[in-house]
Short mmCIF file of N, CA and C in Angstrom, two decimals:
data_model
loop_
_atom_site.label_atom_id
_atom_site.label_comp_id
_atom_site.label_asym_id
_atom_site.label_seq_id
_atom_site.Cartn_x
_atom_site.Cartn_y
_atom_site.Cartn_z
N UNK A 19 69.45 34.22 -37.50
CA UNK A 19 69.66 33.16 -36.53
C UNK A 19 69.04 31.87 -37.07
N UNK A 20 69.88 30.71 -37.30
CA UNK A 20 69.17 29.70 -38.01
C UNK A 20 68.61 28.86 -36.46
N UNK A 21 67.36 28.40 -36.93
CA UNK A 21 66.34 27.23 -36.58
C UNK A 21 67.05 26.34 -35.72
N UNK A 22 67.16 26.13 -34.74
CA UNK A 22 67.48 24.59 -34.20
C UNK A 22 66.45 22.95 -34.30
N UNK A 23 67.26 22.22 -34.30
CA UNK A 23 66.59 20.93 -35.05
C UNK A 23 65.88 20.82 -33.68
N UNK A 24 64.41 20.06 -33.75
CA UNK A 24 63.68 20.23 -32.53
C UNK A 24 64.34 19.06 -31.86
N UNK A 25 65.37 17.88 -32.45
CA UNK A 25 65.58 16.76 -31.99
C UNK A 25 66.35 17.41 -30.63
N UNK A 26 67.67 18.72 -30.88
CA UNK A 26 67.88 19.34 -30.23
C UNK A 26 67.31 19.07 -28.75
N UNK A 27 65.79 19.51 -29.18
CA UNK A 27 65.50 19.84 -27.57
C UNK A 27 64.71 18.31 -26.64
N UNK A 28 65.22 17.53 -27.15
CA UNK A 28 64.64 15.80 -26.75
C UNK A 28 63.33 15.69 -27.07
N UNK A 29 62.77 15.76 -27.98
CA UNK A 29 61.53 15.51 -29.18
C UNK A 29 61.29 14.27 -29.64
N UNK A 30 60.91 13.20 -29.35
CA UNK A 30 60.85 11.94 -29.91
C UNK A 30 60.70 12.36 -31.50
N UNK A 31 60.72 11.43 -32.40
CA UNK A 31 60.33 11.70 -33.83
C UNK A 31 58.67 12.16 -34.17
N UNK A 32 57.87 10.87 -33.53
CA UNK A 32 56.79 11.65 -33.35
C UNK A 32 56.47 13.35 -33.31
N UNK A 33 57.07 13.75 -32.20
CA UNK A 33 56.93 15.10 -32.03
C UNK A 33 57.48 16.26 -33.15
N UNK A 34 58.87 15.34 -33.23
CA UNK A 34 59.22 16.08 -34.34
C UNK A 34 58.70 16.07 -35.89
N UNK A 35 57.89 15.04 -36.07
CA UNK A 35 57.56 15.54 -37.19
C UNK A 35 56.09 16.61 -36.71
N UNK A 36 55.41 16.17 -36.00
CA UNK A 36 54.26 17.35 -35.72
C UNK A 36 54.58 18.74 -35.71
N UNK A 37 55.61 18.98 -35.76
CA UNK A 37 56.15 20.43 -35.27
C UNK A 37 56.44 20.54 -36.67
N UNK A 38 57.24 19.91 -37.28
CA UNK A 38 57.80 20.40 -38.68
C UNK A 38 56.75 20.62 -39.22
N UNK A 39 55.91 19.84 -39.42
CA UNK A 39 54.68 20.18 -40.01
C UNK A 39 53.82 21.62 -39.95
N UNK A 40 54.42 21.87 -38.72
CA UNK A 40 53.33 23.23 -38.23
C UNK A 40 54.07 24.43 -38.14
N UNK A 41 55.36 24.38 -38.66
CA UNK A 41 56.14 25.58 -38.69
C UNK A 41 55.73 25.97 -40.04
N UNK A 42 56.00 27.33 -40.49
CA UNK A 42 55.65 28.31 -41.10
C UNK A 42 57.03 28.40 -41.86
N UNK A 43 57.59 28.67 -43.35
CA UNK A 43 58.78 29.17 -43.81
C UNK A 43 58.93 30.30 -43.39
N UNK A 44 60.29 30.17 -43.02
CA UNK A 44 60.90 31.47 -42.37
C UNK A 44 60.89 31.86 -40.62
N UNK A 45 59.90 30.49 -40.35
CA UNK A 45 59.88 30.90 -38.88
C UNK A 45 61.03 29.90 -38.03
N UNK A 46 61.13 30.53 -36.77
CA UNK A 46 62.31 30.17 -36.54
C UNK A 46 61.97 29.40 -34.98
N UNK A 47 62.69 28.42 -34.46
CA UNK A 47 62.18 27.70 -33.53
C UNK A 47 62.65 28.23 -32.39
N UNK A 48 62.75 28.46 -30.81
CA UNK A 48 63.50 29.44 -30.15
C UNK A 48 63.45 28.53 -28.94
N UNK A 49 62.44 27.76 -28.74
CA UNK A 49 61.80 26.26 -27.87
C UNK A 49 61.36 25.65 -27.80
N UNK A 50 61.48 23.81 -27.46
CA UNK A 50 60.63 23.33 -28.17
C UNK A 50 60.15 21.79 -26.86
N UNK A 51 59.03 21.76 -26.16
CA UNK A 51 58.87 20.93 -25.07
C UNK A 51 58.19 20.00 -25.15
N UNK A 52 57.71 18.89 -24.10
CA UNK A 52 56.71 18.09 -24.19
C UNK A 52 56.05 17.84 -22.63
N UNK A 53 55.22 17.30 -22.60
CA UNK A 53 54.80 17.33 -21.12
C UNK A 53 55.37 16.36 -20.30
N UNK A 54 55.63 16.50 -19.05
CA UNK A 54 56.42 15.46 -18.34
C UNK A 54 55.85 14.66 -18.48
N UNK A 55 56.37 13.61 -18.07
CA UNK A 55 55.53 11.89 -18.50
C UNK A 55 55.09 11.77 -16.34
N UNK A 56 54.39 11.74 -15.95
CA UNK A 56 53.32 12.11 -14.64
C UNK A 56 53.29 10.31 -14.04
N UNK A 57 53.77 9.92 -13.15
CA UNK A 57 53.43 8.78 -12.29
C UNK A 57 51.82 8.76 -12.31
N UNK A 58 51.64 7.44 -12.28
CA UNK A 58 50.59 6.71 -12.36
C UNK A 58 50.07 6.53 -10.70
N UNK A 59 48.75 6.62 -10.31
CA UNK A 59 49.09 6.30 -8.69
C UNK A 59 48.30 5.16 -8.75
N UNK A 60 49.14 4.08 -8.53
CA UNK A 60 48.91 3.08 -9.19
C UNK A 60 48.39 2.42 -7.77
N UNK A 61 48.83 2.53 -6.72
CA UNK A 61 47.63 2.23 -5.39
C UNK A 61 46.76 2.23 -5.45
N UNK A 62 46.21 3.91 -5.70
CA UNK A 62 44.69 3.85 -6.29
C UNK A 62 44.12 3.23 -7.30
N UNK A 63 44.19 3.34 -8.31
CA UNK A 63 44.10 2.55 -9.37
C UNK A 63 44.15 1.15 -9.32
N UNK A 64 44.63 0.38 -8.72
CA UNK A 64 44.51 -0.98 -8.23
C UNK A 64 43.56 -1.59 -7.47
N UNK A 65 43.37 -0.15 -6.42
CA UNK A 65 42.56 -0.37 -5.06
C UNK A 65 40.88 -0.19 -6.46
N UNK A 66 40.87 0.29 -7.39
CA UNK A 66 39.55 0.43 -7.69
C UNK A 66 39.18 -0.51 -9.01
N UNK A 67 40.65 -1.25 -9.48
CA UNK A 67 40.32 -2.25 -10.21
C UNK A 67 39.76 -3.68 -9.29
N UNK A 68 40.43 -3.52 -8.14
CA UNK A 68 40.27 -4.56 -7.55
C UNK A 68 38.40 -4.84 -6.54
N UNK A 69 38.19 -3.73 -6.64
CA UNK A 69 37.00 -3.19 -6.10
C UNK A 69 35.78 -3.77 -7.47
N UNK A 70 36.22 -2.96 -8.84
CA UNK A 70 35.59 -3.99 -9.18
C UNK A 70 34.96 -4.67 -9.78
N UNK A 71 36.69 -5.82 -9.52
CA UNK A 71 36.36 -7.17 -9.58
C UNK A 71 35.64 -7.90 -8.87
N UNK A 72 35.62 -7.17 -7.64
CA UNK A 72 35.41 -7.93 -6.20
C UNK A 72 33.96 -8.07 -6.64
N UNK A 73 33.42 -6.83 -7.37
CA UNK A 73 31.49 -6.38 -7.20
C UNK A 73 31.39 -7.65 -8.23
N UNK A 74 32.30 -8.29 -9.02
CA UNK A 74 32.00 -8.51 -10.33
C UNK A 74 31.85 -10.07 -10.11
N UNK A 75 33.14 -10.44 -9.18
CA UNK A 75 32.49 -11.99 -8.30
C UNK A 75 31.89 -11.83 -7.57
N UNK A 76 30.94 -10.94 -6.88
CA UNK A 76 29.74 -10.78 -6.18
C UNK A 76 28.59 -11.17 -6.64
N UNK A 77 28.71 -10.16 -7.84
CA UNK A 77 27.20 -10.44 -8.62
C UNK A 77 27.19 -12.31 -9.62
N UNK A 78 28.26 -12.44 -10.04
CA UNK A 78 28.69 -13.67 -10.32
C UNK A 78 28.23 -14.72 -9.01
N UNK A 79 28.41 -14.77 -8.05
CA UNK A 79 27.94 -15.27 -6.81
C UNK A 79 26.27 -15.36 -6.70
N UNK A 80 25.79 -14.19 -6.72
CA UNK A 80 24.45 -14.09 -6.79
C UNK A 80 23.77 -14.22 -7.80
N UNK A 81 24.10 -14.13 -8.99
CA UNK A 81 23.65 -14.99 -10.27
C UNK A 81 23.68 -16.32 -10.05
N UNK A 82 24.63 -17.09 -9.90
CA UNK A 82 24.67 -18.78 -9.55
C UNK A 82 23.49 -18.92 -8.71
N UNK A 83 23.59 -18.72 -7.28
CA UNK A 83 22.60 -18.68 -6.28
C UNK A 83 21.36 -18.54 -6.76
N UNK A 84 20.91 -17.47 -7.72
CA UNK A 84 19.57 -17.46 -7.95
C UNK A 84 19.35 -17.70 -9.38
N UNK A 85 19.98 -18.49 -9.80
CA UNK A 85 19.69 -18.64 -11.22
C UNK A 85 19.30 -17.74 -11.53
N UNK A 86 20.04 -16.55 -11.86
CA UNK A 86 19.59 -15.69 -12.93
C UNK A 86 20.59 -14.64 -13.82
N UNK A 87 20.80 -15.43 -14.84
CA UNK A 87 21.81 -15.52 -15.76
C UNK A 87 22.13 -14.12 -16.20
N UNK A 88 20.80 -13.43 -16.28
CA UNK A 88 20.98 -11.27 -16.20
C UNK A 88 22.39 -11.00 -15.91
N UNK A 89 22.32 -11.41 -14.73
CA UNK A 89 23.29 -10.88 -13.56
C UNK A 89 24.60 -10.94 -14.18
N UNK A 90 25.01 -12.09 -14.77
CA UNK A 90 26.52 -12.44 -15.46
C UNK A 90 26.36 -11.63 -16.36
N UNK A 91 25.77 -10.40 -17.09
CA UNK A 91 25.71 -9.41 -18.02
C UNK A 91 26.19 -8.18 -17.15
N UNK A 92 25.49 -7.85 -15.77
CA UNK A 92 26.63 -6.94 -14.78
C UNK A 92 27.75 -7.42 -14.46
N UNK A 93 28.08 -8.35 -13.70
CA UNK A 93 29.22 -8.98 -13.81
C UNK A 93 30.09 -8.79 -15.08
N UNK A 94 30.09 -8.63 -16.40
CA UNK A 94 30.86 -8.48 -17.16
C UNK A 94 31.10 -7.09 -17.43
N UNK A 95 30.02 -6.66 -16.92
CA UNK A 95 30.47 -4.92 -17.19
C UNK A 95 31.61 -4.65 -15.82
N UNK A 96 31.80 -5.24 -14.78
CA UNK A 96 32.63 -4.61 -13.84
C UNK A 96 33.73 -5.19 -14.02
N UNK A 97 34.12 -6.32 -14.96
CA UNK A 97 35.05 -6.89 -15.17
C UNK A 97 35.81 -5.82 -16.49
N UNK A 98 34.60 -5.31 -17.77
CA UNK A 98 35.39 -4.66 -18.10
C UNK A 98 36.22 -3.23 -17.75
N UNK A 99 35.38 -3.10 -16.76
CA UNK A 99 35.49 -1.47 -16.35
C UNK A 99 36.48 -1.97 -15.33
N UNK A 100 36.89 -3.11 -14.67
CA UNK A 100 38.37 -3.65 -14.12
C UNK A 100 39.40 -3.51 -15.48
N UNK A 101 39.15 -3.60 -16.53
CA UNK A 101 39.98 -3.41 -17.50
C UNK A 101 40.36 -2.25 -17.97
N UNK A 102 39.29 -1.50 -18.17
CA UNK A 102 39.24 -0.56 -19.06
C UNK A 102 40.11 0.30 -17.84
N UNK A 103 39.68 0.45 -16.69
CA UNK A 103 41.01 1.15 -15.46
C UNK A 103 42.46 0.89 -16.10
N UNK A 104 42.51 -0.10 -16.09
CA UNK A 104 43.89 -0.43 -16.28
C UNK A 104 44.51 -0.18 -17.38
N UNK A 105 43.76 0.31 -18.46
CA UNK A 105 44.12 0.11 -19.82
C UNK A 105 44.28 1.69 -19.61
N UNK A 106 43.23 3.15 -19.23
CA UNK A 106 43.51 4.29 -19.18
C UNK A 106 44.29 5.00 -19.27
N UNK A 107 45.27 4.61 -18.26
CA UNK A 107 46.31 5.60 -18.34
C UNK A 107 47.76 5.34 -19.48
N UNK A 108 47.60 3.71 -19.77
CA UNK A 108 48.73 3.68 -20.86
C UNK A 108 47.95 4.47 -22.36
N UNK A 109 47.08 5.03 -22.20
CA UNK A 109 45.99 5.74 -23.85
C UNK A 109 46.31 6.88 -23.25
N UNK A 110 46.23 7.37 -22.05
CA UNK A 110 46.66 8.85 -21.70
C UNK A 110 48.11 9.25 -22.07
N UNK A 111 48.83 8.37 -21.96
CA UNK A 111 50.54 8.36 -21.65
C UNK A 111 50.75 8.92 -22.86
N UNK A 112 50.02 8.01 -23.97
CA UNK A 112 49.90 7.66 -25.52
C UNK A 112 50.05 8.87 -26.23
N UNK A 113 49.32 9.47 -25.81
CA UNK A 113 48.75 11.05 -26.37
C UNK A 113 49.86 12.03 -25.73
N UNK A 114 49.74 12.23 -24.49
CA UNK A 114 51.23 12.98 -23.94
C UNK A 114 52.48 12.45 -24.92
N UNK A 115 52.83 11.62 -25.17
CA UNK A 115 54.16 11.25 -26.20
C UNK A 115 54.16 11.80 -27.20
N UNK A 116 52.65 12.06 -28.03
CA UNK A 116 52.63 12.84 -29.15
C UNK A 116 52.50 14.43 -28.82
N UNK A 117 52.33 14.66 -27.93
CA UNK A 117 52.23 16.66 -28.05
C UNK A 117 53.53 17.02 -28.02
N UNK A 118 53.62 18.07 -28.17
CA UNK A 118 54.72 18.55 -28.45
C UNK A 118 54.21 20.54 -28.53
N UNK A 119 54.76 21.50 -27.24
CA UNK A 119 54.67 22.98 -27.57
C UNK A 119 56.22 23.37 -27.88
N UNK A 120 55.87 24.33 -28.69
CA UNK A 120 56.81 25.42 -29.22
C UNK A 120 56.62 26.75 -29.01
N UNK A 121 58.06 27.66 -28.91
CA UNK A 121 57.68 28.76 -29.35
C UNK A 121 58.64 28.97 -29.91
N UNK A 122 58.26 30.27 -31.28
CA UNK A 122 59.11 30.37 -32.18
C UNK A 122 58.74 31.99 -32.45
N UNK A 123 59.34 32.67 -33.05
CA UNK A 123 59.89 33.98 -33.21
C UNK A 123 58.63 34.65 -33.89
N UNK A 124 57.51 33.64 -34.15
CA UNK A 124 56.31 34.44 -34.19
C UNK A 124 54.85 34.06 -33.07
N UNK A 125 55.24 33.01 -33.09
CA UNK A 125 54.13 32.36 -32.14
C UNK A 125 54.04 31.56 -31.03
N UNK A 126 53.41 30.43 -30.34
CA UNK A 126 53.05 29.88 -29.82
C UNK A 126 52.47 28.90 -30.22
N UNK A 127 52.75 27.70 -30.21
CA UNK A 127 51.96 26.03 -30.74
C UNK A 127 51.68 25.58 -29.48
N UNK A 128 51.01 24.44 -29.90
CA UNK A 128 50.32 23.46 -29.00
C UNK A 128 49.86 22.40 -29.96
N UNK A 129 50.95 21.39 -30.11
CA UNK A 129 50.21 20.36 -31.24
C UNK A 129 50.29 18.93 -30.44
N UNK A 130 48.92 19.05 -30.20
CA UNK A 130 48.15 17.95 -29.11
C UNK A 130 47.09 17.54 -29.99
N UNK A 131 46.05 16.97 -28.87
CA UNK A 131 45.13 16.41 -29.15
C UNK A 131 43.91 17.19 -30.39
N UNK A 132 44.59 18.88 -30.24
CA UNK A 132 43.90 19.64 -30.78
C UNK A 132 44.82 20.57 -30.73
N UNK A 133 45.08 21.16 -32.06
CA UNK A 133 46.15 21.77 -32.42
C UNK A 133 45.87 24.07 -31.99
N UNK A 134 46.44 24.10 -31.43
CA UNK A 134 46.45 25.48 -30.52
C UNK A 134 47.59 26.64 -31.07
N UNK A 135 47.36 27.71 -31.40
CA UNK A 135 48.12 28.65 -31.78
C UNK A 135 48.06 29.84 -31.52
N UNK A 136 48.77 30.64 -30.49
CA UNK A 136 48.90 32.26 -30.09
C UNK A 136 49.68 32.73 -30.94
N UNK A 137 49.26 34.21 -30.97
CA UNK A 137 50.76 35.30 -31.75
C UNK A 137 51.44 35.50 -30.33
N UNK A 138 53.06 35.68 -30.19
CA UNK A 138 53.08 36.39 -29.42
C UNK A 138 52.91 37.58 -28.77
N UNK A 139 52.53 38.35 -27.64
CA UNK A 139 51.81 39.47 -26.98
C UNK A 139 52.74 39.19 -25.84
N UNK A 140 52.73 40.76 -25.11
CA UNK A 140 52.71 40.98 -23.90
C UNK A 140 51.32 40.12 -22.83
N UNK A 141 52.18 39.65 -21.95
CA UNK A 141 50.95 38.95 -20.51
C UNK A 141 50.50 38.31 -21.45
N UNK A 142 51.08 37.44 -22.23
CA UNK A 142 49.23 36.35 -22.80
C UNK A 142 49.83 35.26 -21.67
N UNK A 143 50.56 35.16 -20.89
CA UNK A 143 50.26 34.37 -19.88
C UNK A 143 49.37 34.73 -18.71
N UNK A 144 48.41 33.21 -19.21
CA UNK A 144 46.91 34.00 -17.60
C UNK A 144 47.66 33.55 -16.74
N UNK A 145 47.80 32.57 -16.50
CA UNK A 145 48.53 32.07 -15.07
C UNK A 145 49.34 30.93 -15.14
N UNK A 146 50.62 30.67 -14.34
CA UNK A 146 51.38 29.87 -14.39
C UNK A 146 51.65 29.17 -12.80
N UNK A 147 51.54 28.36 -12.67
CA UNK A 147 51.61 26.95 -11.78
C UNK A 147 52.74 25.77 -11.39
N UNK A 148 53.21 25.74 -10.37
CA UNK A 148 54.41 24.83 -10.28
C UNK A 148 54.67 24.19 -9.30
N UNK A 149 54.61 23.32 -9.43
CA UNK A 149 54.45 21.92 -8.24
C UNK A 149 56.33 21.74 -7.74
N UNK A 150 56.64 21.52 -6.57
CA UNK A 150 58.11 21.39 -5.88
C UNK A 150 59.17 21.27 -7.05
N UNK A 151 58.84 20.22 -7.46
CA UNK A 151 59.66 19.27 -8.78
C UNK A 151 59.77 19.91 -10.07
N UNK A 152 59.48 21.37 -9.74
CA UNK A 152 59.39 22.19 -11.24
C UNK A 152 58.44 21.90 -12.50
N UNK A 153 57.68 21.16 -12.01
CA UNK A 153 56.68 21.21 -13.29
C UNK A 153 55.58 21.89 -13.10
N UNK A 154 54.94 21.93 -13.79
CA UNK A 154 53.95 23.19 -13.92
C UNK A 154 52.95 23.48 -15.35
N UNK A 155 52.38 24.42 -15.53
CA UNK A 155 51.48 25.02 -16.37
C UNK A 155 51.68 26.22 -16.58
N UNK A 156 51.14 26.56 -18.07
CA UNK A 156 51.78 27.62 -18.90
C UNK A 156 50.42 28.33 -19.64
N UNK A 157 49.29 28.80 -18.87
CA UNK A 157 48.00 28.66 -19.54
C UNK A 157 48.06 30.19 -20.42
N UNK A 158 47.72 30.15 -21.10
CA UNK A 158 47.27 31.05 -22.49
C UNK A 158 45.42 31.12 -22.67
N UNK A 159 44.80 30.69 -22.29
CA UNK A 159 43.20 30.62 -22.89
C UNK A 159 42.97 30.23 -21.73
N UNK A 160 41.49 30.00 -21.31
CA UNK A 160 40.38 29.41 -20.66
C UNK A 160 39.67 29.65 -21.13
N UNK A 161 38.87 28.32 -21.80
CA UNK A 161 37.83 28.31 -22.58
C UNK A 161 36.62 27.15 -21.97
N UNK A 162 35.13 27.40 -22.48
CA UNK A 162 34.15 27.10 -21.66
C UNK A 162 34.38 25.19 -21.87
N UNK A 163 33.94 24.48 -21.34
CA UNK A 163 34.03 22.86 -21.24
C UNK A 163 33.80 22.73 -22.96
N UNK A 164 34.28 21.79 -23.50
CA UNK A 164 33.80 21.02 -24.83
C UNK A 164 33.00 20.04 -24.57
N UNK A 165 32.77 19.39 -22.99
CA UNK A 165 31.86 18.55 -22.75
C UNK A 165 30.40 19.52 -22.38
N UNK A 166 29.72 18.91 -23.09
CA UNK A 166 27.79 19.71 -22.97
C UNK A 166 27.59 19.37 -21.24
N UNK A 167 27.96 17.99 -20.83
CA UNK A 167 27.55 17.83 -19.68
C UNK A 167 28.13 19.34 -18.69
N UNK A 168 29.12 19.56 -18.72
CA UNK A 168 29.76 20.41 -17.82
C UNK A 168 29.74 21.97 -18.49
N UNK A 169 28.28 22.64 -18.24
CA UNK A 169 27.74 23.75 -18.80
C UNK A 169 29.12 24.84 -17.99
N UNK A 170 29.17 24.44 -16.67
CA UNK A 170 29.91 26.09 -15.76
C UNK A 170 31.39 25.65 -15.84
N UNK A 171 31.83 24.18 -16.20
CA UNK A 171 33.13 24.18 -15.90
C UNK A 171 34.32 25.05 -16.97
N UNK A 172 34.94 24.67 -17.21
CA UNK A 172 36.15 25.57 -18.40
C UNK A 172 37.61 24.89 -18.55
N UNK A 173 37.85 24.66 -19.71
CA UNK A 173 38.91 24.43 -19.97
C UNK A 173 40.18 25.59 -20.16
N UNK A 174 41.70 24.60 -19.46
CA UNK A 174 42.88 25.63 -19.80
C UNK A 174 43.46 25.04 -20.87
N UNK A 175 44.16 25.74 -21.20
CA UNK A 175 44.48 25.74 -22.29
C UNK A 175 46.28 25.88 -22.96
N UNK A 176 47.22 25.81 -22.92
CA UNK A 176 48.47 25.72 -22.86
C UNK A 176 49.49 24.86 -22.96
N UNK A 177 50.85 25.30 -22.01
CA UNK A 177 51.73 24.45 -21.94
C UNK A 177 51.67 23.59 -20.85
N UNK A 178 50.85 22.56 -20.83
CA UNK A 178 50.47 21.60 -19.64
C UNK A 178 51.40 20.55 -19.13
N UNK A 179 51.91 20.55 -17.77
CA UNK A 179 52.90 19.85 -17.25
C UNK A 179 54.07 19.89 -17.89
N UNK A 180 54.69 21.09 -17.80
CA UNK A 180 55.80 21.05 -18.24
C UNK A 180 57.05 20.95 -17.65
N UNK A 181 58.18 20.54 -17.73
CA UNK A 181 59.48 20.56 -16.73
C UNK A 181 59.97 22.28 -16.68
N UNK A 182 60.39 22.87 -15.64
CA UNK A 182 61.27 24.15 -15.59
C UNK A 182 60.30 24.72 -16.07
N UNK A 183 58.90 24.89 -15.72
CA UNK A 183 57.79 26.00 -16.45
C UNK A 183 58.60 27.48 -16.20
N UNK A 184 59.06 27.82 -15.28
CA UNK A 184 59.40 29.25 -14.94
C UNK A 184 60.34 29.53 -16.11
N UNK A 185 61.60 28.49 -16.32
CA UNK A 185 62.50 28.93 -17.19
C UNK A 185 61.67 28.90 -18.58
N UNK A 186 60.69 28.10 -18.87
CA UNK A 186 60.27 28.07 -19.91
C UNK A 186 59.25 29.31 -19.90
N UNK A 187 58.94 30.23 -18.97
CA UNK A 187 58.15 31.55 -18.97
C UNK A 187 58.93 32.61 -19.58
N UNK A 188 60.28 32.19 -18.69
CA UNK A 188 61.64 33.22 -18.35
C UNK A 188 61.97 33.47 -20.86
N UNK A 189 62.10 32.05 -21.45
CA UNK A 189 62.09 31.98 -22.55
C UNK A 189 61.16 32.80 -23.33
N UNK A 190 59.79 32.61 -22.94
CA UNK A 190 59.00 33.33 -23.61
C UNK A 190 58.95 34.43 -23.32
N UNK A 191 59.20 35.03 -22.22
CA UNK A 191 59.35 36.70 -22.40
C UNK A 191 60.14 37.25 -23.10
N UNK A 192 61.85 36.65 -23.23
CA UNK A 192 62.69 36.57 -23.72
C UNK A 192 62.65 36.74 -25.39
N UNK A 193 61.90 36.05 -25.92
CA UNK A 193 61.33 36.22 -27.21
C UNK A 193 60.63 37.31 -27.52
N UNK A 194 59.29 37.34 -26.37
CA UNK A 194 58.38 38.59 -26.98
C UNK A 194 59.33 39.99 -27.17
N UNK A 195 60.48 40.21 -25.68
CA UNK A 195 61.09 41.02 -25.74
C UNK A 195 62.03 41.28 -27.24
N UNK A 196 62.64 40.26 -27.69
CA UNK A 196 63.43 40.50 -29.20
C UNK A 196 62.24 41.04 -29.76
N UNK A 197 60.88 40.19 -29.99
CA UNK A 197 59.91 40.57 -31.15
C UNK A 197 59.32 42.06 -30.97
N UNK A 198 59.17 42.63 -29.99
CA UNK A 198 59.06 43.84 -29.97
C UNK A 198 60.05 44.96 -29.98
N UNK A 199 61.32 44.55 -30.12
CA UNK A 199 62.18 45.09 -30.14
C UNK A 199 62.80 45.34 -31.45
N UNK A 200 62.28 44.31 -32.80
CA UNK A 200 62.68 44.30 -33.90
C UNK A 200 62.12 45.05 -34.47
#
């Protein structure tokens, strides 16, 4: 069964070259996704840039008033952190454009922020998740936080926000079933 081109499965180039890169000779591609691109809630996000700015002509206010020029050094920190809000989620978006999961007739990818690889198995799905709109999660691992601050929390690990997660489950069984069958 020859390979399908990942462009096939709507892969920006980006993606597609990450994947080419990470295939194996001889292995064969069987699916190939990216994470939905996720609305911004941009209410919120406004409501807390605007918040603050507000602290940021506050303290700007009370610096003038008391001559004390400190103050326009907080003031600039809430102005950037009015920025840096706003700037977040187009660096999040950024990174979602580049991942890209696969599965292919031996494994499981995940070439993100940090590149992830299962064999296929029976049940290596821990749990799967799906919001009205068919998107969902495809978790394979839970592993302990990479942040030191967050000793008890845990990271998942998988096909994160994906469109049609079920059909894309329905696929991977579909596979393991050929691979154990060969």
């Amino acid at each position: 069964m020859p390979t399908p081109d990942p462009r096939d499965f709507g892969l920006n180039r980006v993606q597609c070259s990450r994947l080419l890169e990470r295939l194996s000779p001889g292995e064969q591609l069987r699916w190939a996704g990216a994470p939905a691109q996720l609305g911004v809630q941009w209410g919120l996000l406004l409501w807390c840039v605007y918040f603050s700015l507000g602290i940021a002509a506050f303290v700007c206010w009370r610096a003038w008033l008391e001559e004390t020029p400190g103050l326009y050094l907080m003031a600039a920190f809430f102005v950037l952190l009015g920025l840096g809000l706003l700037v977040l989620p187009h660096v999040e978006r950024r990174e979602e454009r580049r991942t890209v999961y696969a599965i292919t007739n031996r494994r499981v990818l995940v070439c993100g922020k940090s590149d992830e690889e299962w064999p296929l198995a029976p049940d290596m799905v821990i749990s799967n998740l799906q919001n009205e709109e068919g998107i969902g999660n495809l978790v394979f691992a839970v592993r302990p936080s990479s942040d030191p601050d967050l000793k008890h929390c845990f990271d998942e690990v998988g096909f994160m926000n994906v469109r049609d997660v079920r059909l894309v489950e329905e696929k991977l069984e579909k596979v393991i079933a050929e691979r154990k069958n060969a």
